[in-house]
Short mmCIF file of C-alpha atoms in Angstrom, two decimals:
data_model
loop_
_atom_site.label_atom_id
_atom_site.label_comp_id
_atom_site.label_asym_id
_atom_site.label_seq_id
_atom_site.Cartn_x
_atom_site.Cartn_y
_atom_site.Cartn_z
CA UNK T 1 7.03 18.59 -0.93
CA UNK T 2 4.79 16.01 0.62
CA UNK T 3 5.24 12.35 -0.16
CA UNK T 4 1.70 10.97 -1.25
CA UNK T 5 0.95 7.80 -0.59
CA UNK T 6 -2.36 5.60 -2.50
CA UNK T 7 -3.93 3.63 0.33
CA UNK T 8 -6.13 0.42 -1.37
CA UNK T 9 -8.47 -1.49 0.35
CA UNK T 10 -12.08 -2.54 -0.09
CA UNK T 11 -12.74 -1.89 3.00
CA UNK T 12 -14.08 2.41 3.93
CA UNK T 13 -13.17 1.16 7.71
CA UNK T 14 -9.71 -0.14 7.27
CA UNK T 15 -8.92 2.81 4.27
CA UNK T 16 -10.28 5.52 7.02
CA UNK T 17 -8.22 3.84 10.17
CA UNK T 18 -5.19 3.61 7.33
CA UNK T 19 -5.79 6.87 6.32
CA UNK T 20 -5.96 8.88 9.49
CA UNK T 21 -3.00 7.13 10.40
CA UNK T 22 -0.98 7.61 7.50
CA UNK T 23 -1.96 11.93 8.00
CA UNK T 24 -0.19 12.01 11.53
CA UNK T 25 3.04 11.45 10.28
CA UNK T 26 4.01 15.19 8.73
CA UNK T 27 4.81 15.73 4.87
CA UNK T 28 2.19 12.65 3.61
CA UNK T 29 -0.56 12.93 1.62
CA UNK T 30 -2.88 9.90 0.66
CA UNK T 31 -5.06 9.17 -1.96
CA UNK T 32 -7.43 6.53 -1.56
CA UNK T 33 -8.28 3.48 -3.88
CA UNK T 34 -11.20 1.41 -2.74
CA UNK T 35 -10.57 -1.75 -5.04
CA UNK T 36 -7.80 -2.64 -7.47
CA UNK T 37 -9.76 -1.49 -10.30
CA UNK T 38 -9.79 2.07 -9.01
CA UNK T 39 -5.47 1.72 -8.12
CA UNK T 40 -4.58 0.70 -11.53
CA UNK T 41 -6.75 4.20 -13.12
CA UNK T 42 -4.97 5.84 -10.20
CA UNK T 43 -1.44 5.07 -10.47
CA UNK T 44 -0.68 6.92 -14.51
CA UNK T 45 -3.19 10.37 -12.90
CA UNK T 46 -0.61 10.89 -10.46
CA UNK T 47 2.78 10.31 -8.78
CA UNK T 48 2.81 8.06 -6.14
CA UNK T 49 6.13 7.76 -3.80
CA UNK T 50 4.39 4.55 -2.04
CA UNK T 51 1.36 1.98 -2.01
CA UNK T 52 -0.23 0.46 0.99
CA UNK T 53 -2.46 -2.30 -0.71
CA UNK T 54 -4.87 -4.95 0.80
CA UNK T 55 -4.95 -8.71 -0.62
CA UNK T 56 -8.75 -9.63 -0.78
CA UNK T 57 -10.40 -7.49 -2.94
CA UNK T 58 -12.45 -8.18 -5.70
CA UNK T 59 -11.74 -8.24 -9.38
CA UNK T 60 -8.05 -7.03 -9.30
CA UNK T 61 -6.88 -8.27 -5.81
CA UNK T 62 -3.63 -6.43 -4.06
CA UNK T 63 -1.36 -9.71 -5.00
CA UNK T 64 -2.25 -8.88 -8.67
CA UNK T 65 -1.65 -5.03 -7.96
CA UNK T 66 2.00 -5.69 -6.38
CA UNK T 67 2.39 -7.81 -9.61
CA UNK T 68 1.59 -4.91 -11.96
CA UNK T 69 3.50 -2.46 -10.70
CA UNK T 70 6.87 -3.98 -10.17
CA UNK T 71 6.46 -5.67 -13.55
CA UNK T 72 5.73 -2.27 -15.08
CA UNK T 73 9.14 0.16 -15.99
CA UNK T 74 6.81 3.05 -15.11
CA UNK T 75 6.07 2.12 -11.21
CA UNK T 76 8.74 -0.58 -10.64
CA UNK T 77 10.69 1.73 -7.95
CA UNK T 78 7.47 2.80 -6.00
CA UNK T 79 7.83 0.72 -2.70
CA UNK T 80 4.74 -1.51 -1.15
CA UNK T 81 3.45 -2.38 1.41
CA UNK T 82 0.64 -5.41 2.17
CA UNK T 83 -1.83 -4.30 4.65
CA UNK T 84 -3.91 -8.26 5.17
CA UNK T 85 -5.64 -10.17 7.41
CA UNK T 86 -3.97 -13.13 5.58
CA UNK T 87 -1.05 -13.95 8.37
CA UNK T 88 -0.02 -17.60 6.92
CA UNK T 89 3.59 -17.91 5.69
CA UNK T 90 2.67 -18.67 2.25
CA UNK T 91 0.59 -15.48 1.91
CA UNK T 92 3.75 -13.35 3.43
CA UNK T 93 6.22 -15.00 1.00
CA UNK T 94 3.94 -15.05 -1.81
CA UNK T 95 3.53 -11.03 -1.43
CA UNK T 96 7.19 -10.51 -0.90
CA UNK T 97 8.17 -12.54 -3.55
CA UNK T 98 6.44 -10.25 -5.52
CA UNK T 99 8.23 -7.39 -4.96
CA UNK T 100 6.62 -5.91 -1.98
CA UNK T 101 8.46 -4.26 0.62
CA UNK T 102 6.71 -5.11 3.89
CA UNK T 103 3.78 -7.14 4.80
CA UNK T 104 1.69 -5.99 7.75
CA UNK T 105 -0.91 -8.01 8.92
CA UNK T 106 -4.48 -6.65 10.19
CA UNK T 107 -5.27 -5.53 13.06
CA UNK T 108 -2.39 -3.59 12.56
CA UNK T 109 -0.72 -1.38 15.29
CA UNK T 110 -0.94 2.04 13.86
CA UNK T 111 2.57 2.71 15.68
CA UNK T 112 4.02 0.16 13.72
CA UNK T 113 2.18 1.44 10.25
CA UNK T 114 3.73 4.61 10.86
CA UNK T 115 6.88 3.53 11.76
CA UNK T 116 7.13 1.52 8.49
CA UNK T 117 5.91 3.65 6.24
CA UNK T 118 9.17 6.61 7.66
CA UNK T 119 11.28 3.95 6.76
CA UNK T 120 10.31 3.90 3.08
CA UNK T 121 10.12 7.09 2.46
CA UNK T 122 13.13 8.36 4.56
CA UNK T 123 11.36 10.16 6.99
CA UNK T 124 12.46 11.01 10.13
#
């Protein structure tokens, strides 16, 4: 069973790069969310096993996202991961503090992406 992952960013660019790199590891599926809107409709539809989320978005920004869903019984286990081109301390803290699992600032190394992602869902 493939582990399907929901990929939000504002950005088409950065959820296309994201995306493509997410499909070359075998057994993941994505899903794509392009705001935080679209992520919180997206989350009861289906089951996620991981979110990749960006921080500047607008209305519901990926801060506010992290804060949902490890605050909600019903998504609490599903690990994240920050995908930002905010790189300051206080922005990494802040978004691990949270409850997110990694932080990986943009541009990201695709290598490193992948490599992270295997880790969280046990994939060798």
């Amino acid at each position: 069973m493939k582990k399907k992952v929901l990929v939000v960013d504002d950005s088409a660019t950065m959820r296309s790069l994201l995306v493509s790199t997410l499909e070359e590891i075998d057994g993941i599926e994505t899903v794509q969310a392009s705001n935080g809107f679209e992520a919180l409709k997206a989350l009861p539809m289906q089951s996620f096993d991981l979110v990749l989320t960006d921080i500047n978005m607008p209305e519901i920004n990926g801060l506010e996202i992290v804060h949902f869903i490890k605050n909600n019984e019903t998504y609490r286990n599903i690990p994240l991961i920050i995908v930002s081109t905010e790189h300051g301390q206080a922005d990494i803290q802040k978004g691990l503090a949270l409850g997110a699992q990694k932080y990986i600032t943009k541009p990201f190394d695709p290598e490193h992406v992948k490599k992270t992602v295997k880790e969280l869902l046990n994939i060798k």
